[in-house]
CSV table of C-alpha atoms in Angstrom, one decimal:
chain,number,residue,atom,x,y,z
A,1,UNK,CA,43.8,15.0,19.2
A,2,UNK,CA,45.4,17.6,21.6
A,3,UNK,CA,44.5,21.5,20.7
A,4,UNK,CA,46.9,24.4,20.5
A,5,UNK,CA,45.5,27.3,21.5
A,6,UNK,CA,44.6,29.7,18.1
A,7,UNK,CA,45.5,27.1,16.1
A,8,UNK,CA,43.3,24.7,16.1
A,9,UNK,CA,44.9,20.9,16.7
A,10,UNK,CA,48.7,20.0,16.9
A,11,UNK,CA,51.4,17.9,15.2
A,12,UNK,CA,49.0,14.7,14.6
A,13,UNK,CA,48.7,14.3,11.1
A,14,UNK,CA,50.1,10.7,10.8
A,15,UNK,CA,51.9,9.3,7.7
A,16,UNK,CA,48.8,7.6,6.4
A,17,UNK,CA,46.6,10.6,6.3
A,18,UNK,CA,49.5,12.7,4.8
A,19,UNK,CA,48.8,10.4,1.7
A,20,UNK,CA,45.6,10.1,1.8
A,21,UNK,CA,45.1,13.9,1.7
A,22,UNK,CA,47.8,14.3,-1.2
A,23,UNK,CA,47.1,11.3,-3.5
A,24,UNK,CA,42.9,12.5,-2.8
A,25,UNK,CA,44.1,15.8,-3.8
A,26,UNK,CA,46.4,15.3,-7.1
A,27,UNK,CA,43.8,13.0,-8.2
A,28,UNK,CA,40.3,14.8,-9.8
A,29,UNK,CA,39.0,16.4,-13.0
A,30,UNK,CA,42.7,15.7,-14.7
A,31,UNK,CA,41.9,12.0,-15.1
A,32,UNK,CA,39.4,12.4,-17.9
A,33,UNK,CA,41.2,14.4,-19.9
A,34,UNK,CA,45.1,12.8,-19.3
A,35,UNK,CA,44.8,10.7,-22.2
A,36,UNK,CA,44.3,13.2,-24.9
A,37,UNK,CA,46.6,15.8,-23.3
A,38,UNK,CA,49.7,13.6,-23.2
A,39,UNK,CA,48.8,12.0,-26.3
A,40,UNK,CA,48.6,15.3,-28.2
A,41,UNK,CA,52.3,16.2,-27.3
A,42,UNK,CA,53.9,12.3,-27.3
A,43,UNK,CA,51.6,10.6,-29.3
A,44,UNK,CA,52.0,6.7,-29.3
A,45,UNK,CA,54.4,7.4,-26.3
A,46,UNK,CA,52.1,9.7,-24.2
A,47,UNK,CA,52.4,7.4,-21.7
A,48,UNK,CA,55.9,8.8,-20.7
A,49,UNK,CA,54.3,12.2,-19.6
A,50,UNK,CA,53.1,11.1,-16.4
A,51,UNK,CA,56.4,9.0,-15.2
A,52,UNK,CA,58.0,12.2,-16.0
A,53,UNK,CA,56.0,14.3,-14.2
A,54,UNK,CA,55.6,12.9,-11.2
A,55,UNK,CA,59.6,13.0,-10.8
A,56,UNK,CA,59.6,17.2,-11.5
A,57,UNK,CA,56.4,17.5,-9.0
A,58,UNK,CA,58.7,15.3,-6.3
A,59,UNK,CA,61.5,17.9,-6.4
A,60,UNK,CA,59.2,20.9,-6.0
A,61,UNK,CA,57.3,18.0,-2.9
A,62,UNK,CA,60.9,17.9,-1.4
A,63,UNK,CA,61.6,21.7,-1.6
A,64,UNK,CA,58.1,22.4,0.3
A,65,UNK,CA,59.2,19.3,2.7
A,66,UNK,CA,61.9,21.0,3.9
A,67,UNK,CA,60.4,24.7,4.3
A,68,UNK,CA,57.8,22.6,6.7
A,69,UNK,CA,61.4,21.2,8.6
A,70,UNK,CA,63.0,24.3,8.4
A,71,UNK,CA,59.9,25.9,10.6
A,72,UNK,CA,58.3,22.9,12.2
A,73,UNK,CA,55.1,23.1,13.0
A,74,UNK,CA,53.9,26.2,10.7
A,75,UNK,CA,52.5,26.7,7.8
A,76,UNK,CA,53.2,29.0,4.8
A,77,UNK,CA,51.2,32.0,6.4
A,78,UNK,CA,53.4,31.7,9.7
A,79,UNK,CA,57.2,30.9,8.6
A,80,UNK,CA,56.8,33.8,5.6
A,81,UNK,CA,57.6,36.8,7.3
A,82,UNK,CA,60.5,35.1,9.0
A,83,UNK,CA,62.0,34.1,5.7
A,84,UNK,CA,62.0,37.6,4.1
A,85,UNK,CA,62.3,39.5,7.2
A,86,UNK,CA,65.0,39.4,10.5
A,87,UNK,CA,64.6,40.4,14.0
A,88,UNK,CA,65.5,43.4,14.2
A,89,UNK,CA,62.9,44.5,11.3
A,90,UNK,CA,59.8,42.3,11.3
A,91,UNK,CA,58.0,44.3,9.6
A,92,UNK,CA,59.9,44.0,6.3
A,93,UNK,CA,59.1,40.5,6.5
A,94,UNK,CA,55.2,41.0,6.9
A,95,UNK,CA,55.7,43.4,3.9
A,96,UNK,CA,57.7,40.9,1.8
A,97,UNK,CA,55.6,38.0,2.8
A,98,UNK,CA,52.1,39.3,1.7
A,99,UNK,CA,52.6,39.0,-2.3
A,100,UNK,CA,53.4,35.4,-2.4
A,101,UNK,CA,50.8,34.4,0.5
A,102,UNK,CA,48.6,36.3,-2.1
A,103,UNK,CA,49.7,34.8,-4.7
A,104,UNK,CA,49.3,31.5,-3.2
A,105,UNK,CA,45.9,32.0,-1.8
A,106,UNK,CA,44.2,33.4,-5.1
A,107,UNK,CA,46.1,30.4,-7.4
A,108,UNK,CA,43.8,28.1,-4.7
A,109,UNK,CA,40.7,29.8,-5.4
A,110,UNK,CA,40.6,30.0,-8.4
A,111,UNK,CA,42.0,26.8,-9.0
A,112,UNK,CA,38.7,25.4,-6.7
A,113,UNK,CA,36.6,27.2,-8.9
A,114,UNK,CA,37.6,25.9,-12.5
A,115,UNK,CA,38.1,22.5,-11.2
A,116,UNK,CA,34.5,23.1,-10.1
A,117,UNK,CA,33.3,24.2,-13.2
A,118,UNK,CA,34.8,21.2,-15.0
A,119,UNK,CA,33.4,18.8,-12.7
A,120,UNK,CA,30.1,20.8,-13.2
A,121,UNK,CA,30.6,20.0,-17.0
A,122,UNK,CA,31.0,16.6,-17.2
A,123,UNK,CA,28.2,15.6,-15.5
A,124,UNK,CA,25.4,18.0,-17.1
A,125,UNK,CA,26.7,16.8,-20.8
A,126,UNK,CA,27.2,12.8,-19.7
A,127,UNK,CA,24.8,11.3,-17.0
A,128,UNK,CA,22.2,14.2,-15.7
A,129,UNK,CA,21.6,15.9,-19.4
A,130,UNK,CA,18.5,17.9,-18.2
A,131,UNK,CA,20.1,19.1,-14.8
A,132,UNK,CA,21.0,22.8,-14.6
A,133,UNK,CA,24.9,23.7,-14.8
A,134,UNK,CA,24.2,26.0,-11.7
A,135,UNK,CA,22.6,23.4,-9.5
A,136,UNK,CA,25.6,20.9,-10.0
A,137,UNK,CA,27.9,23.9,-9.1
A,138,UNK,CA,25.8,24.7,-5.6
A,139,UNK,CA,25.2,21.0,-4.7
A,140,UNK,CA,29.4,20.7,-4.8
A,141,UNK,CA,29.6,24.0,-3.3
A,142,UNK,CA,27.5,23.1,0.0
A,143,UNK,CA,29.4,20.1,0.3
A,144,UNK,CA,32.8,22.1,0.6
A,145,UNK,CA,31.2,24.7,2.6
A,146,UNK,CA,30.1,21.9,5.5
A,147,UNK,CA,33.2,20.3,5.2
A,148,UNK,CA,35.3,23.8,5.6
A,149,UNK,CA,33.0,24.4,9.2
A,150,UNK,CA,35.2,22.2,11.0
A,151,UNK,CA,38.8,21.8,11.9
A,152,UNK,CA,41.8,20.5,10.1
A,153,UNK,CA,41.4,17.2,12.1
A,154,UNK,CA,38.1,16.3,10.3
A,155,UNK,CA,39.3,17.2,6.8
A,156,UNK,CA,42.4,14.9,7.4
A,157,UNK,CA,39.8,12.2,8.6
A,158,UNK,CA,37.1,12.7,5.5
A,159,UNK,CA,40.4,12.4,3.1
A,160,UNK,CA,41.7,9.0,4.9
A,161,UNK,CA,37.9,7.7,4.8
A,162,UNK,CA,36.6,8.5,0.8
A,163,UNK,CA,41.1,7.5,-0.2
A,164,UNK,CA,40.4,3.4,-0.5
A,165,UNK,CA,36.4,4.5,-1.9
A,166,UNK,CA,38.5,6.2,-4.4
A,167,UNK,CA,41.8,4.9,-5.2
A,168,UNK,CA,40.6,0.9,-5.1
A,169,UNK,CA,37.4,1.7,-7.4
A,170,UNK,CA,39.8,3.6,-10.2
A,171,UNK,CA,42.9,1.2,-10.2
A,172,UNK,CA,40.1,-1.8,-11.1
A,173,UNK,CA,38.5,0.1,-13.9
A,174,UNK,CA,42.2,1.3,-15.6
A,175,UNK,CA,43.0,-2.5,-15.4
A,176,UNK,CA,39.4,-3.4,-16.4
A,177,UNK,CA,39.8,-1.0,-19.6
A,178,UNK,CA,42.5,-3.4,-21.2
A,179,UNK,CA,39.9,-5.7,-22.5
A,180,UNK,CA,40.0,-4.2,-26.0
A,181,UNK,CA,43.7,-3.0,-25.8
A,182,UNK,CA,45.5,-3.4,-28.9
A,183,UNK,CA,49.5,-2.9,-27.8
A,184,UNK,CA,50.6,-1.9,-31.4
A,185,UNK,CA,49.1,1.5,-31.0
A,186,UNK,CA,51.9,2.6,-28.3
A,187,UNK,CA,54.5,1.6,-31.3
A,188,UNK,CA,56.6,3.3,-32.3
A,189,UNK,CA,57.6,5.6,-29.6
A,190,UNK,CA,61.1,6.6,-30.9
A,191,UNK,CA,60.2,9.3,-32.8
A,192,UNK,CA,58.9,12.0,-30.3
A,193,UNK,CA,61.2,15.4,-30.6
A,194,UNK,CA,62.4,17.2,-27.8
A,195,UNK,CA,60.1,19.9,-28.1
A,196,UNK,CA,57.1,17.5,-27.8
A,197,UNK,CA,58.8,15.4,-25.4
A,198,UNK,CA,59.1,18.9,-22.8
A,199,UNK,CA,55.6,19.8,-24.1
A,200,UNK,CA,54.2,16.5,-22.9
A,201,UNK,CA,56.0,16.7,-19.1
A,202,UNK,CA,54.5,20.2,-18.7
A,203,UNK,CA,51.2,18.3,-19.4
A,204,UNK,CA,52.2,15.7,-17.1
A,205,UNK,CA,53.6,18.2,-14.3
A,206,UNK,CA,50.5,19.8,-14.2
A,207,UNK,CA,48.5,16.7,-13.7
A,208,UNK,CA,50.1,16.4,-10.8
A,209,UNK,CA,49.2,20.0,-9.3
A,210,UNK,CA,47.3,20.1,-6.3
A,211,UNK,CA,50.2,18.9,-3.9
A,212,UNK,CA,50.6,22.9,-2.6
A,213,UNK,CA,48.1,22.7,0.1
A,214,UNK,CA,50.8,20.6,2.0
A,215,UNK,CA,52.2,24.0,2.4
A,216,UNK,CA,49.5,24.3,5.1
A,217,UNK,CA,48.6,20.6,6.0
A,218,UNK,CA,52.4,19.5,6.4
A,219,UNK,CA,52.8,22.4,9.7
A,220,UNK,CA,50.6,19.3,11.3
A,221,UNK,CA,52.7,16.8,10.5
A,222,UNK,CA,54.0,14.4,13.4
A,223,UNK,CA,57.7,14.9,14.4
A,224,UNK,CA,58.6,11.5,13.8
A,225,UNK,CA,56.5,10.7,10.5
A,226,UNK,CA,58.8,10.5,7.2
A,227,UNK,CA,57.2,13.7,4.9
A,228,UNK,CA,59.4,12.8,1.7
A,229,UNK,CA,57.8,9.0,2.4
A,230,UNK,CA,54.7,10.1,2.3
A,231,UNK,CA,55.2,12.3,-0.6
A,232,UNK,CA,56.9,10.1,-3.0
A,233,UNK,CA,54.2,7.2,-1.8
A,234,UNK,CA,51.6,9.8,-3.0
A,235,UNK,CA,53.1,10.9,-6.3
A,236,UNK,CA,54.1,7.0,-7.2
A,237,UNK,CA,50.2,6.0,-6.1
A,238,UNK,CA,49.3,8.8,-8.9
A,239,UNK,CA,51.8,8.3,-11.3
A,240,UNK,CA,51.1,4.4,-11.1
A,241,UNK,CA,46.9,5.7,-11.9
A,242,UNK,CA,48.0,8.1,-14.5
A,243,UNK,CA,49.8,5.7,-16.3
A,244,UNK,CA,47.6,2.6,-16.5
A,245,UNK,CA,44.7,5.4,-17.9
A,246,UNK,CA,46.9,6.6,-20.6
A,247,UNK,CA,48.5,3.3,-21.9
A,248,UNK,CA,44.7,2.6,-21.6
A,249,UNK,CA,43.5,4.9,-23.5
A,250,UNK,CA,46.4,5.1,-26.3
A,251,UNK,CA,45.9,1.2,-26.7
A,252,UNK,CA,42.0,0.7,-26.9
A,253,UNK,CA,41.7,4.2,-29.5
A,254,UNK,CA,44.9,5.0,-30.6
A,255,UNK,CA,45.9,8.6,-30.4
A,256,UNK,CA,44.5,10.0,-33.3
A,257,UNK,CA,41.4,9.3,-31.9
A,258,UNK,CA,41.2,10.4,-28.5
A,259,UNK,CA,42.0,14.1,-29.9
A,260,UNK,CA,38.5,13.9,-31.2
A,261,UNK,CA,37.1,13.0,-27.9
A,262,UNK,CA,36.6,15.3,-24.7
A,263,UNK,CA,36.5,13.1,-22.2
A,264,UNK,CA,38.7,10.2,-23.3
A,265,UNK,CA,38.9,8.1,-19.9
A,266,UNK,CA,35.1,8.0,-19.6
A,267,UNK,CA,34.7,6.9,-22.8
A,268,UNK,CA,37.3,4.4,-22.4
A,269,UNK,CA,34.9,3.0,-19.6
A,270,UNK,CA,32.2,2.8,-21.8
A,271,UNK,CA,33.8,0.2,-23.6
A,272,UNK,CA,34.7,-1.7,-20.8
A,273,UNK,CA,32.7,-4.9,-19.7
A,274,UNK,CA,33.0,-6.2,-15.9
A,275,UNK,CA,32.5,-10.2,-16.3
A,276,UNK,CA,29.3,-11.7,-15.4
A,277,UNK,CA,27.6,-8.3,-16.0
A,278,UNK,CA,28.1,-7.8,-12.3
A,279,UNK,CA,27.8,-4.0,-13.5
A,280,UNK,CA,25.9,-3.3,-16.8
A,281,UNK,CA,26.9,0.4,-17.5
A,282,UNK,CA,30.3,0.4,-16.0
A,283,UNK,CA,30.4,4.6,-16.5
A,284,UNK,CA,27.8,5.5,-14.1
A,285,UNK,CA,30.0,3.3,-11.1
A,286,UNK,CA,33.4,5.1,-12.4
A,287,UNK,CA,31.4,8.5,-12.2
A,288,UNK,CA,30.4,8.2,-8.8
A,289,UNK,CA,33.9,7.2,-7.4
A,290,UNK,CA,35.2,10.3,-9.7
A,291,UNK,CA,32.6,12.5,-8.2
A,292,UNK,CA,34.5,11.7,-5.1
A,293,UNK,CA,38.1,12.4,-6.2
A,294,UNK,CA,36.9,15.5,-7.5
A,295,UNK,CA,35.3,16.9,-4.3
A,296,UNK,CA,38.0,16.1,-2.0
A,297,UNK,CA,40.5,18.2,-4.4
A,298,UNK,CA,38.1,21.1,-4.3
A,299,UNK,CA,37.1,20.9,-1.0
A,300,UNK,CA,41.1,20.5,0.5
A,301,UNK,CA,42.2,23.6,-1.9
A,302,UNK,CA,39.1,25.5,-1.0
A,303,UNK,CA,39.6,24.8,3.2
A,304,UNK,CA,43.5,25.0,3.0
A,305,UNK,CA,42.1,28.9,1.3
A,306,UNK,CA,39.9,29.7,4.3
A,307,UNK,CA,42.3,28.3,6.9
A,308,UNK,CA,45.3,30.3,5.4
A,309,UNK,CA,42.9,33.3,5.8
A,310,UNK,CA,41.9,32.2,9.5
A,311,UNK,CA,45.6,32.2,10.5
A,312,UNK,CA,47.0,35.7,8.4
A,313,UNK,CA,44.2,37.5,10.4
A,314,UNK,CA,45.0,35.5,13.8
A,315,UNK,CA,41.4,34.0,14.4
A,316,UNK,CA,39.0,31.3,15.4
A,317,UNK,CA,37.2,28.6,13.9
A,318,UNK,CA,34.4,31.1,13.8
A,319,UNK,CA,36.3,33.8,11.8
A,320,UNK,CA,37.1,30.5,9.6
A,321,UNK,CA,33.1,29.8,9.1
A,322,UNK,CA,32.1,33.1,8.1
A,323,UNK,CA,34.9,33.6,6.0
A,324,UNK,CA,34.1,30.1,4.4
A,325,UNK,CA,30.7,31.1,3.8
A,326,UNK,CA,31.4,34.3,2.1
A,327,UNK,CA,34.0,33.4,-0.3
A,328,UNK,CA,31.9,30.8,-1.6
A,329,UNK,CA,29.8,33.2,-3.2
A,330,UNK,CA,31.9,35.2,-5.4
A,331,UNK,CA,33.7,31.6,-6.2
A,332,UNK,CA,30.5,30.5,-7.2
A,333,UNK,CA,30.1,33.3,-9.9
A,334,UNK,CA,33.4,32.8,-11.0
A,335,UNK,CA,32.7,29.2,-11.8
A,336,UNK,CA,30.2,29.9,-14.4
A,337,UNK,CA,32.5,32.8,-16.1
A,338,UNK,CA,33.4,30.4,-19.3
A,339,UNK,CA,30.7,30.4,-22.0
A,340,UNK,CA,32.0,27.2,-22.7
A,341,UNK,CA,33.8,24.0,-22.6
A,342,UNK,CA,36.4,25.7,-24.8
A,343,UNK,CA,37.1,28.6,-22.5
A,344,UNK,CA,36.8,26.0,-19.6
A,345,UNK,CA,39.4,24.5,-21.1
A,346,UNK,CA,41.6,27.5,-21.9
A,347,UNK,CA,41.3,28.6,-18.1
A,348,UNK,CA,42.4,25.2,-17.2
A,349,UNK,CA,45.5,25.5,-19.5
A,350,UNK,CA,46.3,29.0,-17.8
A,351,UNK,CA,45.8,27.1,-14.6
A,352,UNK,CA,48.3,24.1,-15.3
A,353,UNK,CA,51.0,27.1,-15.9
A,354,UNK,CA,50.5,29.1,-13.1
A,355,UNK,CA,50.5,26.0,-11.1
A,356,UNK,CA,54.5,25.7,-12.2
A,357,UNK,CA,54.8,28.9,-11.1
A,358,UNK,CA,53.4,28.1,-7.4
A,359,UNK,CA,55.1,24.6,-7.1
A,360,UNK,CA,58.5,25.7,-8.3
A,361,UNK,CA,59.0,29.3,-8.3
A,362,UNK,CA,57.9,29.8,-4.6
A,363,UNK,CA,59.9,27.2,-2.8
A,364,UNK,CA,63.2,27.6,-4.8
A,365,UNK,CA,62.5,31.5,-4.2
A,366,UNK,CA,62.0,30.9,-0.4
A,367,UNK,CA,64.9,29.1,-0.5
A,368,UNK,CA,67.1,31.3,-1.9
A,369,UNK,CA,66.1,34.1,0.4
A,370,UNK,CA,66.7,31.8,3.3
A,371,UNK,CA,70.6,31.0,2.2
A,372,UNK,CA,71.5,34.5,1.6
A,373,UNK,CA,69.7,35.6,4.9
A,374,UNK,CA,71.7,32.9,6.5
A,375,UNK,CA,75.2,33.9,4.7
A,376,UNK,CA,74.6,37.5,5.7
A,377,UNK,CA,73.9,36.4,9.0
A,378,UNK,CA,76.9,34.3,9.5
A,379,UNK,CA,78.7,37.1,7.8
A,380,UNK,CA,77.4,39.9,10.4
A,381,UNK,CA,78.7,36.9,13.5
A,382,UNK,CA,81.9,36.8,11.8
A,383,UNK,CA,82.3,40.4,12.2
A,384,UNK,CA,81.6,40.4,15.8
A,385,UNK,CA,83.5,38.0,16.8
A,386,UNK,CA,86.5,40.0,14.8
C-alpha cells in the first residue's frame, strides 16, 4: 500500500475490510448479555430491540459517512478545527475542536477498558476458575499493545483475517441453539408499552456501539468504495447475529428466566448439542471464537485511541508506540476499579449512554456547525458581491 508522508498509508481501505473492521468491532462482550438486556425491557418480544437498533445506529453511520466525504481523506482529529474554525481565525477552530476530540478519545479508553474487564470476567468465573483476574487482563492487554506497534494497514488486515474465524463460528451456534426452542415463549408480543418499547432500543442502540472508530478508519477509505454499503452490510451482518441470539435465548428459557442468569448466551450454548458429538462441550469452541470478537473490539478502540493521539500531536509511528505502551498502564488499573460484576455492570450501563452521546450528539453537532458556517459564509459572498 502506497505511504503518505506523516500519515502513515493512504486511501486503501477497500469495501471488504471496511466491514470486516466494523462488524469485528460492534460485535464482543454485548453478545452474552443481549438476551437478558432486551428481554428485561420487551420481554417475549425482546427480539425487536436489536432490528431497532441497528436502524438508529445507521443514521448516526450515515451522519459520520458524510463528515468522512465532506473532508476526504481525514479523520476526526484533522477535519475538527476546520468545522469550528474559518480561515481567517484558525485558531478558534483548534480551541473549539479540542473538547469533543477529548471527549471522543477518553469515551474510547475507557470504553477499551470495561470491555476489558468484562471479557476478563467471564472467563475467570466460566472456563479458567483458578486463573487470576489480573493475568487475563495483561495477557489481552499485550495482545493490543503488539497489535497497536504497527500501522493502520495491519490492523485493517488482522480485522479482515480473524472476521470469517468469527462471524461463521457464531452464526452456526445461534442456529445450532434452536434445538430446544420452544416458539410459544416469544407469544404474545402485543403487549409491550411505549416506555419499554424505547427502553429496549436504547438497549439495542447500545449494542451496536463501537462503530465510532470509523471516525478515524473511514479518512482511509478508497475514493471509489461505497461507505454507506459497507455500513449498512455491517449493521445488518450484526443485527441478523443479534437477533438469532435473542429469539434464541427467549425461546429455549423464556424471559423470566434469563433475568436470573448473567451470561445468558453462554448458557444457551451449553444446552446446545452439535450432531454426532463432533464437539462434546460446545461452550469451550463458542468461547474461543468470542475470545476473538472481543479482542478485535478492544484492540480497534484502543489503536484508533493511540493513532488519534499520533495525529493531534503531528507524529510517527514511533510517537504512536510509546504512547501505546504508556497508556496501557493506567488502562490496566482502571480495568480492575469495579469490586464486582455488579459495578462492572453499572459502568457498562454508564457506558451504553455515553455511547449515544458520541454516536449522535457529535455528528449532528458537527453538522450543525458546518451549515451555519456555510450560511454565514454564503451570506458574507452575498455581501461582496453587493
Amino acid at each position: 500500500m502506497s505511504r503518505r508522508e506523516g500519515h502513515g498509508w493512504h486511501q486503501n481501505l477497500s469495501m471488504w475490510q471496511q466491514i470486516c473492521l466494523m462488524t469485528s468491532t460492534l460485535i464482543g462482550v454485548g453478545v452474552l448479555t443481549l438476551p437478558r438486556t432486551t428481554s428485561s425491557r420487551l420481554f417475549e418480544a425482546g427480539w425487536i430491540a436489536p432490528l431497532i437498533g441497528s436502524a438508529g445506529a445507521y443514521v448516526s453511520l450515515w451522519l459520520i459517512v458524510k463528515l468522512s466525504r465532506r473532508y476526504p481523506g481525514e479523520t476526526f482529529i484533522e477535519y475538527s478545527h476546520k468545522v469550528w474554525g474559518s480561515v481567517r481565525r484558525p485558531w478558534v477552530g483548534k480551541v473549539f475542536s479540542l473538547p469533543w476530540i477529548c471527549i471522543y478519545l477518553v469515551y474510547l479508553y475507557f470504553s477499551t477498558a470495561v470491555v476489558s474487564r468484562v471479557f476478563g470476567e467471564v472467563v475467570v468465573t466460566s472456563v479458567l476458575l483458578q486463573t487470576p483476574l489480573e493475568v487475563m487482563l495483561i495477557t489481552m492487554f499485550l495482545l493490543v499493545l503488539f497489535l497497536s506497534m504497527h500501522e493502520l494497514e495491519v490492523v485493517a488486515r488482522v480485522n479482515e483475517l480473524l472476521f470469517p474465524l468469527i462471524i461463521l463460528p457464531l452464526l452456526f451456534i445461534a442456529l445450532a441453539s434452536f434445538q430446544k426452542a420452544e416458539f410459544g415463549n416469544l407469544l404474545p408480543i402485543n403487549h409491550v408499552s411505549i416506555r419499554s418499547m424505547v427502553e429496549g432500543v436504547y438497549e439495542g442502540i447500545y449494542s451496536y456501539s463501537g462503530f465510532e472508530i470509523m471516525f478515524v478508519f473511514f479518512a482511509y477509505a478508497q475514493q471509489n468504495t461505497n461507505r454507506e454499503k459497507a455500513g449498512f452490510y455491517s449493521l445488518l451482518i450484526a443485527a441478523l447475529l443479534y437477533m438469532l441470539i435473542v429469539v434464541a435465548g427467549i425461546s429455549v428459557f423464556g424471559y423470566e428466566e434469563l433475568q436470573r442468569v448473567t451470561w445468558p448466551t453462554l448458557e444457551l450454548v451449553k444446552t446446545t448439542q452439535v450432531p454426532g458429538l463432533i464437539l462434546e462441550r460446545l461452550e469451550s469452541a463458542f468461547l474461543a471464537v468470542w475470545v476473538a470478537a472481543v479482542f478485535t473490539t478492544v484492540a480497534n478502540a484502543y489503536y484508533a485511541v493511540v493513532y488519534s493521539l499520533r495525529q493531534l500531536f503531528r507524529k510517527g509511528i514511533w510517537f504512536q508506540r510509546i504512547v501505546a505502551s504508556i497508556l496501557l498502564v493506567p488502562l490496566y488499573f482502571f480495568a480492575l476499579i469495579p469490586q464486582n460484576i455488579t459495578e462492572v455492570f453499572k459502568l457498562a450501563s454508564l457506558l451504553g449512554l455515553s455511547s449515544l452521546v458520541i454516536n449522535l450528539l457529535i455528528p449532528v453537532v458537527y453538522w450543525i456547525a458546518i451549515l451555519i458556517r456555510d450560511m454565514v459564509t454564503r451570506r458574507e459572498g452575498r455581501n461582496i458581491d453587493g
